[in-house]
């Protein structure tokens, strides 16, 4: 707020608040101030502001959720932010502020991890405060069976509190009797495909209602609505799925006779869902798939809500392997040049002059000369002529030998 400004100038103050919050958020991000200060300021603002101003404040929170979700800020202010959002949800009207309630819940789902225990109904407590009020006395001029009307809407008492049926045999008998009356009425008044197509659920997907009206005058019209029937039948399957859920204590486990009745009623309900147009079989298959996946959710909560995120795998430094033998290059410079030349001139491989295999006569010619005695004598005579001086010197050293001695000396040399 600037100097000289009146505190009553609401519009100017309202424009300055986001700017001041940005300054505090920047200081928290840079660690100039304590990281949880921004969360504390947001909580104080929502407590002292009207609901209209709270919508603007929450819009600011949504725009900064990526920064607020950083680990250095989130770790210090997550509990304060959770408390702020819960206080807002308590102040909002579930009937008139449905969109803002949904925005807050979506923000919490994005801001907190899925395994956050504060956002999980660990004990599976039901909202028993959501009572369905209906007429207790029959009005004048009613055109339907008022007993059936009370029986039908009386089922909501059991749907909102399934644990009350496990240890109360009288309540269970009353519930099954009332449910069979409703199922028999649905079966006695089947819906045709034309009635199912007349109430096209896909075109009405953009519209919704929080609760159906319980006026006895609307009972006849509501029974002809396939969406209305499906709501009641799916509620029954959810109740049966809770009673059959694993992991209960011994006192909460249904008896054997109760299990048989649950199985019989469940098959009847599924049959009615399959016969409810449009696309009854497809709708039933999707509901069964959702309920089957719900069992995993139940087990996860009863195991203490372990985190879904797995720690990163540590990279282990492997030992150095054995060194490979050095590779030797084959050939030499001349051979490499020859191979290179052969690659550049492939016709040289087929040149007839390249064929150098000798004939048999040429191959045996040097061997024949070695075998020939005259040739060997002539070949020995050539060096003897060149070495006559050495022969004479040897002869003089040994004296004047005879002819036999000369031949002996000659054999020593050759």
mmCIF file of C-alpha atoms in Angstrom:
data_model
loop_
_atom_site.group_PDB
_atom_site.id
_atom_site.type_symbol
_atom_site.label_atom_id
_atom_site.label_comp_id
_atom_site.label_asym_id
_atom_site.label_seq_id
_atom_site.Cartn_x
_atom_site.Cartn_y
_atom_site.Cartn_z
ATOM 1 C CA UNK A 1 0.000 0.000 0.000
ATOM 2 C CA UNK A 2 1.316 3.433 -0.914
ATOM 3 C CA UNK A 3 1.660 6.334 1.504
ATOM 4 C CA UNK A 4 -1.330 8.646 1.724
ATOM 5 C CA UNK A 5 -3.802 5.987 0.516
ATOM 6 C CA UNK A 6 -6.937 5.234 2.434
ATOM 7 C CA UNK A 7 -7.366 1.730 3.732
ATOM 8 C CA UNK A 8 -10.970 1.883 2.566
ATOM 9 C CA UNK A 9 -9.903 2.062 -1.049
ATOM 10 C CA UNK A 10 -10.719 -1.592 -1.673
ATOM 11 C CA UNK A 11 -10.070 -1.741 -5.412
ATOM 12 C CA UNK A 12 -6.544 -0.351 -5.130
ATOM 13 C CA UNK A 13 -5.682 -2.670 -2.239
ATOM 14 C CA UNK A 14 -7.076 -5.612 -4.130
ATOM 15 C CA UNK A 15 -4.810 -4.804 -7.066
ATOM 16 C CA UNK A 16 -1.748 -4.484 -4.831
ATOM 17 C CA UNK A 17 -2.201 -7.851 -3.071
ATOM 18 C CA UNK A 18 -1.023 -10.101 -5.956
ATOM 19 C CA UNK A 19 2.033 -7.872 -6.459
ATOM 20 C CA UNK A 20 2.953 -8.048 -2.771
ATOM 21 C CA UNK A 21 2.446 -11.806 -2.785
ATOM 22 C CA UNK A 22 4.762 -12.098 -5.789
ATOM 23 C CA UNK A 23 7.446 -10.196 -3.884
ATOM 24 C CA UNK A 24 7.134 -12.489 -0.861
ATOM 25 C CA UNK A 25 7.133 -15.563 -3.099
ATOM 26 C CA UNK A 26 10.312 -14.371 -4.807
ATOM 27 C CA UNK A 27 12.016 -13.791 -1.443
ATOM 28 C CA UNK A 28 10.990 -17.264 -0.264
ATOM 29 C CA UNK A 29 12.248 -18.841 -3.475
ATOM 30 C CA UNK A 30 15.626 -17.107 -3.131
ATOM 31 C CA UNK A 31 15.784 -18.103 0.584
ATOM 32 C CA UNK A 32 15.954 -14.508 1.783
ATOM 33 C CA UNK A 33 13.054 -15.212 4.144
ATOM 34 C CA UNK A 34 11.631 -18.379 5.687
ATOM 35 C CA UNK A 35 10.078 -20.620 3.036
ATOM 36 C CA UNK A 36 6.769 -21.105 4.845
ATOM 37 C CA UNK A 37 5.974 -17.383 5.025
ATOM 38 C CA UNK A 38 4.090 -17.319 1.722
ATOM 39 C CA UNK A 39 1.799 -20.146 2.862
ATOM 40 C CA UNK A 40 1.095 -18.401 6.150
ATOM 41 C CA UNK A 41 0.186 -15.183 4.321
ATOM 42 C CA UNK A 42 -2.199 -17.040 2.020
ATOM 43 C CA UNK A 43 -3.901 -18.657 5.002
ATOM 44 C CA UNK A 44 -4.327 -15.293 6.753
ATOM 45 C CA UNK A 45 -5.743 -13.741 3.596
ATOM 46 C CA UNK A 46 -8.368 -16.453 3.132
ATOM 47 C CA UNK A 47 -9.437 -16.221 6.783
ATOM 48 C CA UNK A 48 -10.045 -12.448 6.681
ATOM 49 C CA UNK A 49 -11.524 -12.264 3.157
ATOM 50 C CA UNK A 50 -15.058 -12.704 1.891
ATOM 51 C CA UNK A 51 -15.967 -15.671 -0.275
ATOM 52 C CA UNK A 52 -15.810 -13.538 -3.422
ATOM 53 C CA UNK A 53 -12.280 -12.422 -2.559
ATOM 54 C CA UNK A 54 -11.335 -15.988 -1.629
ATOM 55 C CA UNK A 55 -12.076 -17.024 -5.210
ATOM 56 C CA UNK A 56 -9.531 -14.463 -6.435
ATOM 57 C CA UNK A 57 -6.978 -15.586 -3.851
ATOM 58 C CA UNK A 58 -7.408 -19.205 -4.844
ATOM 59 C CA UNK A 59 -7.020 -18.210 -8.499
ATOM 60 C CA UNK A 60 -3.634 -16.743 -7.554
ATOM 61 C CA UNK A 61 -2.713 -19.973 -5.750
ATOM 62 C CA UNK A 62 -3.606 -21.996 -8.856
ATOM 63 C CA UNK A 63 -1.452 -19.766 -11.072
ATOM 64 C CA UNK A 64 1.580 -20.283 -8.777
ATOM 65 C CA UNK A 65 1.158 -23.977 -8.025
ATOM 66 C CA UNK A 66 4.292 -24.963 -9.981
ATOM 67 C CA UNK A 67 6.432 -22.635 -7.842
ATOM 68 C CA UNK A 68 4.662 -23.494 -4.604
ATOM 69 C CA UNK A 69 5.135 -27.178 -5.371
ATOM 70 C CA UNK A 70 8.930 -26.953 -5.398
ATOM 71 C CA UNK A 71 10.495 -29.168 -2.777
ATOM 72 C CA UNK A 72 12.237 -26.379 -0.856
ATOM 73 C CA UNK A 73 8.884 -24.576 -0.397
ATOM 74 C CA UNK A 74 6.491 -27.532 -0.380
ATOM 75 C CA UNK A 75 8.238 -29.287 2.527
ATOM 76 C CA UNK A 76 7.797 -26.257 4.790
ATOM 77 C CA UNK A 77 4.265 -25.233 3.896
ATOM 78 C CA UNK A 78 2.318 -28.321 2.796
ATOM 79 C CA UNK A 79 0.424 -28.631 6.098
ATOM 80 C CA UNK A 80 -0.498 -24.938 6.060
ATOM 81 C CA UNK A 81 -1.740 -25.209 2.476
ATOM 82 C CA UNK A 82 -3.766 -28.299 3.347
ATOM 83 C CA UNK A 83 -5.351 -26.489 6.285
ATOM 84 C CA UNK A 84 -6.121 -23.458 4.104
ATOM 85 C CA UNK A 85 -7.877 -25.545 1.439
ATOM 86 C CA UNK A 86 -9.874 -27.509 4.025
ATOM 87 C CA UNK A 87 -11.059 -24.274 5.625
ATOM 88 C CA UNK A 88 -12.169 -23.006 2.245
ATOM 89 C CA UNK A 89 -14.071 -26.224 1.560
ATOM 90 C CA UNK A 90 -15.917 -25.914 4.892
ATOM 91 C CA UNK A 91 -16.964 -22.355 4.097
ATOM 92 C CA UNK A 92 -18.172 -23.139 0.580
ATOM 93 C CA UNK A 93 -21.656 -24.354 -0.219
ATOM 94 C CA UNK A 94 -21.693 -27.805 -1.787
ATOM 95 C CA UNK A 95 -24.837 -26.889 -3.691
ATOM 96 C CA UNK A 96 -23.933 -23.399 -4.954
ATOM 97 C CA UNK A 97 -20.117 -23.522 -5.180
ATOM 98 C CA UNK A 98 -19.659 -26.886 -6.858
ATOM 99 C CA UNK A 99 -17.142 -25.605 -9.432
ATOM 100 C CA UNK A 100 -14.879 -23.939 -6.860
ATOM 101 C CA UNK A 101 -14.989 -27.029 -4.619
ATOM 102 C CA UNK A 102 -13.921 -29.121 -7.581
ATOM 103 C CA UNK A 103 -11.077 -26.724 -8.362
ATOM 104 C CA UNK A 104 -9.810 -26.961 -4.784
ATOM 105 C CA UNK A 105 -9.928 -30.755 -4.835
ATOM 106 C CA UNK A 106 -8.124 -30.882 -8.186
ATOM 107 C CA UNK A 107 -5.466 -28.515 -6.833
ATOM 108 C CA UNK A 108 -4.909 -30.731 -3.794
ATOM 109 C CA UNK A 109 -4.656 -33.798 -6.028
ATOM 110 C CA UNK A 110 -1.998 -32.028 -8.118
ATOM 111 C CA UNK A 111 -0.193 -30.404 -5.197
ATOM 112 C CA UNK A 112 0.077 -33.490 -2.973
ATOM 113 C CA UNK A 113 1.349 -36.922 -4.009
ATOM 114 C CA UNK A 114 -1.139 -39.731 -4.447
ATOM 115 C CA UNK A 115 0.228 -41.570 -1.402
ATOM 116 C CA UNK A 116 -0.326 -38.603 0.940
ATOM 117 C CA UNK A 117 -2.103 -40.093 3.973
ATOM 118 C CA UNK A 118 -3.909 -36.857 4.852
ATOM 119 C CA UNK A 119 -5.922 -37.100 1.626
ATOM 120 C CA UNK A 120 -6.876 -40.768 2.035
ATOM 121 C CA UNK A 121 -9.856 -42.137 3.924
ATOM 122 C CA UNK A 122 -7.746 -44.860 5.532
ATOM 123 C CA UNK A 123 -10.451 -46.284 7.800
ATOM 124 C CA UNK A 124 -13.103 -46.184 5.081
ATOM 125 C CA UNK A 125 -15.478 -43.992 7.104
ATOM 126 C CA UNK A 126 -18.791 -43.263 5.353
ATOM 127 C CA UNK A 127 -20.478 -39.877 5.246
ATOM 128 C CA UNK A 128 -23.487 -40.657 7.419
ATOM 129 C CA UNK A 129 -24.439 -36.971 7.684
ATOM 130 C CA UNK A 130 -25.750 -37.034 4.120
ATOM 131 C CA UNK A 131 -29.332 -37.902 4.934
ATOM 132 C CA UNK A 132 -31.996 -38.377 2.300
ATOM 133 C CA UNK A 133 -35.219 -36.789 3.450
ATOM 134 C CA UNK A 134 -38.498 -38.041 2.032
ATOM 135 C CA UNK A 135 -42.172 -37.915 2.876
ATOM 136 C CA UNK A 136 -43.309 -39.946 5.851
ATOM 137 C CA UNK A 137 -47.051 -39.428 5.381
ATOM 138 C CA UNK A 138 -48.989 -40.106 2.211
ATOM 139 C CA UNK A 139 -50.283 -36.908 0.549
ATOM 140 C CA UNK A 140 -53.761 -36.661 -0.893
ATOM 141 C CA UNK A 141 -54.332 -37.738 -4.458
ATOM 142 C CA UNK A 142 -51.186 -39.830 -4.817
ATOM 143 C CA UNK A 143 -51.178 -42.145 -7.821
ATOM 144 C CA UNK A 144 -48.497 -44.651 -6.713
ATOM 145 C CA UNK A 145 -48.112 -47.169 -3.946
ATOM 146 C CA UNK A 146 -46.891 -45.096 -0.988
ATOM 147 C CA UNK A 147 -45.494 -48.166 0.763
ATOM 148 C CA UNK A 148 -43.252 -48.807 -2.214
ATOM 149 C CA UNK A 149 -42.248 -45.129 -2.147
ATOM 150 C CA UNK A 150 -41.106 -45.392 1.495
ATOM 151 C CA UNK A 151 -39.423 -48.731 0.832
ATOM 152 C CA UNK A 152 -37.512 -47.329 -2.140
ATOM 153 C CA UNK A 153 -36.186 -44.200 -0.448
ATOM 154 C CA UNK A 154 -35.584 -46.095 2.805
ATOM 155 C CA UNK A 155 -32.756 -47.972 1.061
ATOM 156 C CA UNK A 156 -30.634 -44.808 1.158
ATOM 157 C CA UNK A 157 -30.244 -45.236 4.906
ATOM 158 C CA UNK A 158 -28.345 -48.486 4.306
ATOM 159 C CA UNK A 159 -26.447 -47.236 1.260
ATOM 160 C CA UNK A 160 -24.902 -44.346 3.201
ATOM 161 C CA UNK A 161 -23.785 -46.625 6.075
ATOM 162 C CA UNK A 162 -22.978 -50.189 4.894
ATOM 163 C CA UNK A 163 -21.062 -51.169 8.097
ATOM 164 C CA UNK A 164 -24.354 -51.041 10.010
ATOM 165 C CA UNK A 165 -25.480 -54.213 8.204
ATOM 166 C CA UNK A 166 -22.623 -56.526 9.205
ATOM 167 C CA UNK A 167 -23.472 -57.008 12.891
ATOM 168 C CA UNK A 168 -27.242 -56.430 12.729
ATOM 169 C CA UNK A 169 -29.126 -59.451 11.334
ATOM 170 C CA UNK A 170 -32.499 -57.698 11.637
ATOM 171 C CA UNK A 171 -31.283 -54.727 9.599
ATOM 172 C CA UNK A 172 -29.838 -57.062 6.979
ATOM 173 C CA UNK A 173 -33.123 -58.953 6.610
ATOM 174 C CA UNK A 174 -35.021 -55.684 6.281
ATOM 175 C CA UNK A 175 -32.569 -54.399 3.696
ATOM 176 C CA UNK A 176 -32.690 -57.528 1.533
ATOM 177 C CA UNK A 177 -36.503 -57.582 1.711
ATOM 178 C CA UNK A 178 -36.725 -53.929 0.630
ATOM 179 C CA UNK A 179 -34.156 -54.414 -2.146
ATOM 180 C CA UNK A 180 -36.007 -57.435 -3.556
ATOM 181 C CA UNK A 181 -39.240 -55.415 -3.630
ATOM 182 C CA UNK A 182 -37.506 -52.706 -5.640
ATOM 183 C CA UNK A 183 -35.888 -55.205 -8.019
ATOM 184 C CA UNK A 184 -39.181 -56.995 -8.584
ATOM 185 C CA UNK A 185 -40.822 -53.651 -9.397
ATOM 186 C CA UNK A 186 -38.071 -52.844 -11.894
ATOM 187 C CA UNK A 187 -38.520 -56.272 -13.444
ATOM 188 C CA UNK A 188 -42.301 -55.895 -13.615
ATOM 189 C CA UNK A 189 -41.941 -52.523 -15.362
ATOM 190 C CA UNK A 190 -39.172 -53.083 -17.927
ATOM 191 C CA UNK A 191 -37.900 -50.229 -20.028
ATOM 192 C CA UNK A 192 -38.042 -50.488 -23.795
ATOM 193 C CA UNK A 193 -35.289 -49.449 -26.155
ATOM 194 C CA UNK A 194 -37.383 -46.477 -27.240
ATOM 195 C CA UNK A 195 -37.608 -45.231 -23.652
ATOM 196 C CA UNK A 196 -33.862 -45.731 -23.233
ATOM 197 C CA UNK A 197 -33.077 -43.810 -26.424
ATOM 198 C CA UNK A 198 -35.504 -41.056 -25.460
ATOM 199 C CA UNK A 199 -33.339 -40.407 -22.392
ATOM 200 C CA UNK A 200 -30.025 -40.172 -24.219
ATOM 201 C CA UNK A 201 -27.432 -40.163 -21.472
ATOM 202 C CA UNK A 202 -24.551 -39.187 -23.760
ATOM 203 C CA UNK A 203 -26.240 -35.962 -24.865
ATOM 204 C CA UNK A 204 -27.021 -35.056 -21.234
ATOM 205 C CA UNK A 205 -23.460 -35.655 -20.070
ATOM 206 C CA UNK A 206 -22.863 -31.920 -19.626
ATOM 207 C CA UNK A 207 -25.735 -31.625 -17.127
ATOM 208 C CA UNK A 208 -25.819 -33.275 -13.739
ATOM 209 C CA UNK A 209 -27.755 -33.224 -10.493
ATOM 210 C CA UNK A 210 -26.378 -33.577 -6.990
ATOM 211 C CA UNK A 211 -29.359 -35.498 -5.630
ATOM 212 C CA UNK A 212 -32.631 -36.696 -7.078
ATOM 213 C CA UNK A 213 -35.828 -35.143 -5.839
ATOM 214 C CA UNK A 214 -37.750 -37.319 -3.399
ATOM 215 C CA UNK A 215 -41.260 -35.998 -4.022
ATOM 216 C CA UNK A 216 -43.834 -38.776 -4.213
ATOM 217 C CA UNK A 217 -45.434 -37.021 -7.197
ATOM 218 C CA UNK A 218 -42.260 -37.602 -9.249
ATOM 219 C CA UNK A 219 -41.896 -41.276 -8.384
ATOM 220 C CA UNK A 220 -43.710 -42.522 -11.486
ATOM 221 C CA UNK A 221 -41.565 -40.399 -13.826
ATOM 222 C CA UNK A 222 -38.329 -41.308 -12.077
ATOM 223 C CA UNK A 223 -38.990 -45.034 -12.440
ATOM 224 C CA UNK A 224 -39.110 -44.547 -16.232
ATOM 225 C CA UNK A 225 -35.703 -42.858 -16.244
ATOM 226 C CA UNK A 226 -32.889 -45.405 -17.005
ATOM 227 C CA UNK A 227 -30.303 -43.149 -15.355
ATOM 228 C CA UNK A 228 -32.339 -43.112 -12.136
ATOM 229 C CA UNK A 229 -32.540 -46.913 -12.090
ATOM 230 C CA UNK A 230 -28.833 -47.272 -12.768
ATOM 231 C CA UNK A 231 -27.978 -45.043 -9.811
ATOM 232 C CA UNK A 232 -29.877 -47.279 -7.414
ATOM 233 C CA UNK A 233 -28.532 -50.520 -8.903
ATOM 234 C CA UNK A 234 -24.921 -49.307 -8.844
ATOM 235 C CA UNK A 235 -25.366 -48.245 -5.217
ATOM 236 C CA UNK A 236 -26.388 -51.812 -4.454
ATOM 237 C CA UNK A 237 -23.289 -53.242 -6.159
ATOM 238 C CA UNK A 238 -21.050 -50.844 -4.224
ATOM 239 C CA UNK A 239 -22.632 -51.979 -0.943
ATOM 240 C CA UNK A 240 -22.162 -55.659 -1.821
ATOM 241 C CA UNK A 241 -18.573 -55.003 -2.879
ATOM 242 C CA UNK A 242 -17.868 -53.387 0.494
ATOM 243 C CA UNK A 243 -19.328 -56.339 2.385
ATOM 244 C CA UNK A 244 -17.182 -58.768 0.359
ATOM 245 C CA UNK A 245 -14.026 -56.641 0.565
ATOM 246 C CA UNK A 246 -10.964 -58.523 1.893
ATOM 247 C CA UNK A 247 -8.916 -57.609 4.923
ATOM 248 C CA UNK A 248 -11.700 -57.123 7.473
ATOM 249 C CA UNK A 249 -11.513 -58.253 11.078
ATOM 250 C CA UNK A 250 -13.386 -61.352 12.214
ATOM 251 C CA UNK A 251 -16.282 -59.397 13.694
ATOM 252 C CA UNK A 252 -16.852 -57.511 10.416
ATOM 253 C CA UNK A 253 -16.769 -60.580 8.157
ATOM 254 C CA UNK A 254 -20.284 -61.594 7.012
ATOM 255 C CA UNK A 255 -21.613 -65.000 7.948
ATOM 256 C CA UNK A 256 -21.928 -67.879 5.484
ATOM 257 C CA UNK A 257 -25.690 -67.448 5.100
ATOM 258 C CA UNK A 258 -25.182 -63.736 4.565
ATOM 259 C CA UNK A 259 -22.593 -64.460 1.861
ATOM 260 C CA UNK A 260 -25.083 -66.653 0.002
ATOM 261 C CA UNK A 261 -27.726 -63.916 0.157
ATOM 262 C CA UNK A 262 -25.201 -61.338 -1.069
ATOM 263 C CA UNK A 263 -24.350 -63.544 -4.047
ATOM 264 C CA UNK A 264 -28.023 -64.092 -4.923
ATOM 265 C CA UNK A 265 -28.920 -60.387 -4.662
ATOM 266 C CA UNK A 266 -25.831 -59.364 -6.600
ATOM 267 C CA UNK A 267 -26.716 -61.631 -9.513
ATOM 268 C CA UNK A 268 -30.240 -60.208 -9.555
ATOM 269 C CA UNK A 269 -28.925 -56.625 -9.569
ATOM 270 C CA UNK A 270 -26.513 -57.371 -12.415
ATOM 271 C CA UNK A 271 -29.324 -58.926 -14.406
ATOM 272 C CA UNK A 272 -31.427 -55.763 -14.004
ATOM 273 C CA UNK A 273 -28.471 -53.569 -15.006
ATOM 274 C CA UNK A 274 -27.974 -55.669 -18.113
ATOM 275 C CA UNK A 275 -31.652 -55.260 -19.063
ATOM 276 C CA UNK A 276 -31.653 -51.477 -18.531
ATOM 277 C CA UNK A 277 -31.281 -49.662 -21.881
ATOM 278 C CA UNK A 278 -29.301 -48.201 -23.518
ATOM 279 C CA UNK A 279 -26.187 -50.429 -23.797
ATOM 280 C CA UNK A 280 -26.943 -52.371 -20.646
ATOM 281 C CA UNK A 281 -24.316 -55.083 -21.158
ATOM 282 C CA UNK A 282 -21.571 -52.555 -21.907
ATOM 283 C CA UNK A 283 -22.493 -50.465 -18.860
ATOM 284 C CA UNK A 284 -22.441 -53.531 -16.590
ATOM 285 C CA UNK A 285 -19.022 -54.586 -17.885
ATOM 286 C CA UNK A 286 -17.566 -51.144 -17.104
ATOM 287 C CA UNK A 287 -19.021 -51.131 -13.597
ATOM 288 C CA UNK A 288 -17.575 -54.580 -12.871
ATOM 289 C CA UNK A 289 -14.178 -53.432 -14.121
ATOM 290 C CA UNK A 290 -14.226 -50.382 -11.831
ATOM 291 C CA UNK A 291 -15.232 -52.437 -8.804
ATOM 292 C CA UNK A 292 -12.484 -54.962 -9.517
ATOM 293 C CA UNK A 293 -9.886 -52.208 -9.593
ATOM 294 C CA UNK A 294 -11.305 -50.801 -6.369
ATOM 295 C CA UNK A 295 -10.045 -53.901 -4.553
ATOM 296 C CA UNK A 296 -6.464 -52.859 -5.284
ATOM 297 C CA UNK A 297 -7.204 -49.463 -3.761
ATOM 298 C CA UNK A 298 -8.621 -51.106 -0.629
ATOM 299 C CA UNK A 299 -5.581 -53.341 -0.184
ATOM 300 C CA UNK A 300 -3.254 -50.378 -0.679
ATOM 301 C CA UNK A 301 -4.944 -48.417 2.126
ATOM 302 C CA UNK A 302 -4.938 -51.392 4.469
ATOM 303 C CA UNK A 303 -1.223 -51.939 3.836
ATOM 304 C CA UNK A 304 -0.468 -48.484 5.212
ATOM 305 C CA UNK A 305 -0.516 -46.482 1.954
ATOM 306 C CA UNK A 306 3.023 -47.277 0.759
ATOM 307 C CA UNK A 307 4.365 -44.720 -1.741
ATOM 308 C CA UNK A 308 3.936 -45.499 -5.413
ATOM 309 C CA UNK A 309 7.186 -43.816 -6.408
ATOM 310 C CA UNK A 310 10.060 -46.270 -6.479
ATOM 311 C CA UNK A 311 13.577 -45.076 -5.625
ATOM 312 C CA UNK A 312 15.907 -44.703 -8.604
ATOM 313 C CA UNK A 313 18.163 -47.631 -9.363
ATOM 314 C CA UNK A 314 21.764 -46.991 -8.344
ATOM 315 C CA UNK A 315 24.218 -47.379 -11.149
ATOM 316 C CA UNK A 316 26.916 -49.839 -10.138
ATOM 317 C CA UNK A 317 30.410 -49.260 -11.480
ATOM 318 C CA UNK A 318 31.469 -52.445 -13.212
ATOM 319 C CA UNK A 319 34.973 -53.929 -13.049
ATOM 320 C CA UNK A 320 37.275 -53.500 -15.998
ATOM 321 C CA UNK A 321 37.110 -56.524 -18.235
ATOM 322 C CA UNK A 322 40.014 -58.348 -19.818
ATOM 323 C CA UNK A 323 41.822 -56.395 -22.476
ATOM 324 C CA UNK A 324 41.403 -57.544 -26.024
ATOM 325 C CA UNK A 325 44.343 -58.804 -27.987
ATOM 326 C CA UNK A 326 45.921 -56.196 -30.257
ATOM 327 C CA UNK A 327 44.971 -56.533 -33.868
ATOM 328 C CA UNK A 328 47.846 -56.796 -36.316
ATOM 329 C CA UNK A 329 47.595 -55.354 -39.746
ATOM 330 C CA UNK A 330 48.438 -57.885 -42.443
ATOM 331 C CA UNK A 331 50.714 -57.205 -45.390
ATOM 332 C CA UNK A 332 53.177 -54.412 -45.980
ATOM 333 C CA UNK A 333 53.404 -51.283 -48.043
ATOM 334 C CA UNK A 334 54.059 -53.083 -51.317
ATOM 335 C CA UNK A 335 51.260 -55.627 -50.815
ATOM 336 C CA UNK A 336 48.847 -52.902 -49.815
ATOM 337 C CA UNK A 337 49.710 -51.004 -52.986
ATOM 338 C CA UNK A 338 49.265 -54.192 -55.002
ATOM 339 C CA UNK A 339 45.846 -54.921 -53.456
ATOM 340 C CA UNK A 340 44.825 -51.331 -53.976
ATOM 341 C CA UNK A 341 45.886 -51.535 -57.602
ATOM 342 C CA UNK A 342 43.947 -54.787 -58.032
ATOM 343 C CA UNK A 343 40.825 -53.151 -56.617
ATOM 344 C CA UNK A 344 41.179 -50.263 -59.018
ATOM 345 C CA UNK A 345 41.852 -52.577 -61.995
ATOM 346 C CA UNK A 346 39.717 -55.737 -61.599
ATOM 347 C CA UNK A 347 40.565 -56.852 -65.181
ATOM 348 C CA UNK A 348 44.102 -57.562 -64.040
ATOM 349 C CA UNK A 349 42.863 -60.644 -62.212
ATOM 350 C CA UNK A 350 41.713 -62.203 -65.491
ATOM 351 C CA UNK A 351 44.840 -61.278 -67.494
ATOM 352 C CA UNK A 352 46.148 -64.456 -69.251
ATOM 353 C CA UNK A 353 49.783 -63.419 -68.630
ATOM 354 C CA UNK A 354 48.985 -63.562 -64.890
ATOM 355 C CA UNK A 355 48.700 -67.398 -65.138
ATOM 356 C CA UNK A 356 52.261 -68.648 -64.336
ATOM 357 C CA UNK A 357 51.744 -72.357 -63.703
ATOM 358 C CA UNK A 358 54.753 -74.133 -65.452
ATOM 359 C CA UNK A 359 54.314 -77.154 -67.664
ATOM 360 C CA UNK A 360 55.533 -80.576 -66.540
ATOM 361 C CA UNK A 361 58.560 -80.514 -68.835
ATOM 362 C CA UNK A 362 59.655 -77.074 -67.570
ATOM 363 C CA UNK A 363 59.109 -78.181 -63.959
ATOM 364 C CA UNK A 364 61.284 -81.343 -64.372
ATOM 365 C CA UNK A 365 64.048 -79.748 -66.469
ATOM 366 C CA UNK A 366 66.268 -78.612 -63.506
ATOM 367 C CA UNK A 367 65.756 -81.990 -61.830
ATOM 368 C CA UNK A 368 66.785 -83.861 -64.985
ATOM 369 C CA UNK A 369 69.985 -81.848 -65.195
ATOM 370 C CA UNK A 370 70.842 -82.806 -61.613
ATOM 371 C CA UNK A 371 70.311 -86.485 -62.394
ATOM 372 C CA UNK A 372 72.494 -86.320 -65.568
ATOM 373 C CA UNK A 373 76.071 -87.432 -64.588
ATOM 374 C CA UNK A 374 77.801 -85.591 -67.461
ATOM 375 C CA UNK A 375 76.124 -82.391 -66.494
ATOM 376 C CA UNK A 376 77.209 -82.801 -62.858
ATOM 377 C CA UNK A 377 80.822 -83.448 -63.961
ATOM 378 C CA UNK A 378 80.845 -80.399 -66.150
ATOM 379 C CA UNK A 379 79.388 -78.346 -63.376
ATOM 380 C CA UNK A 380 82.109 -79.493 -61.021
ATOM 381 C CA UNK A 381 84.740 -78.769 -63.583
ATOM 382 C CA UNK A 382 83.889 -75.122 -63.856
ATOM 383 C CA UNK A 383 84.904 -74.204 -60.308
ATOM 384 C CA UNK A 384 87.915 -76.500 -60.485
ATOM 385 C CA UNK A 385 89.351 -74.414 -63.290
ATOM 386 C CA UNK A 386 88.953 -71.294 -61.199
ATOM 387 C CA UNK A 387 90.590 -72.900 -58.135
ATOM 388 C CA UNK A 388 93.641 -74.582 -59.772
ATOM 389 C CA UNK A 389 95.947 -72.252 -57.861
ATOM 390 C CA UNK A 390 94.511 -73.393 -54.534
ATOM 391 C CA UNK A 391 94.853 -77.023 -55.630
ATOM 392 C CA UNK A 392 98.512 -76.597 -56.554
ATOM 393 C CA UNK A 393 99.193 -74.917 -53.212
ATOM 394 C CA UNK A 394 97.690 -77.825 -51.362
ATOM 395 C CA UNK A 395 99.675 -80.263 -53.502
ATOM 396 C CA UNK A 396 102.931 -78.488 -52.748
ATOM 397 C CA UNK A 397 102.239 -78.506 -49.022
ATOM 398 C CA UNK A 398 101.567 -82.239 -49.077
ATOM 399 C CA UNK A 399 104.535 -83.018 -51.287
ATOM 400 C CA UNK A 400 104.418 -84.535 -54.793
ATOM 401 C CA UNK A 401 101.676 -87.072 -54.485
ATOM 402 C CA UNK A 402 100.613 -89.579 -56.990
ATOM 403 C CA UNK A 403 97.478 -89.512 -59.117
ATOM 404 C CA UNK A 404 95.453 -91.287 -56.442
ATOM 405 C CA UNK A 405 96.431 -88.652 -53.925
ATOM 406 C CA UNK A 406 95.279 -85.902 -56.295
ATOM 407 C CA UNK A 407 91.849 -87.551 -56.585
ATOM 408 C CA UNK A 408 91.630 -87.792 -52.814
ATOM 409 C CA UNK A 409 92.344 -84.079 -52.512
ATOM 410 C CA UNK A 410 89.794 -83.365 -55.230
ATOM 411 C CA UNK A 411 87.085 -85.283 -53.317
ATOM 412 C CA UNK A 412 87.817 -83.246 -50.206
ATOM 413 C CA UNK A 413 87.056 -80.076 -52.119
ATOM 414 C CA UNK A 414 84.049 -81.308 -54.000
#
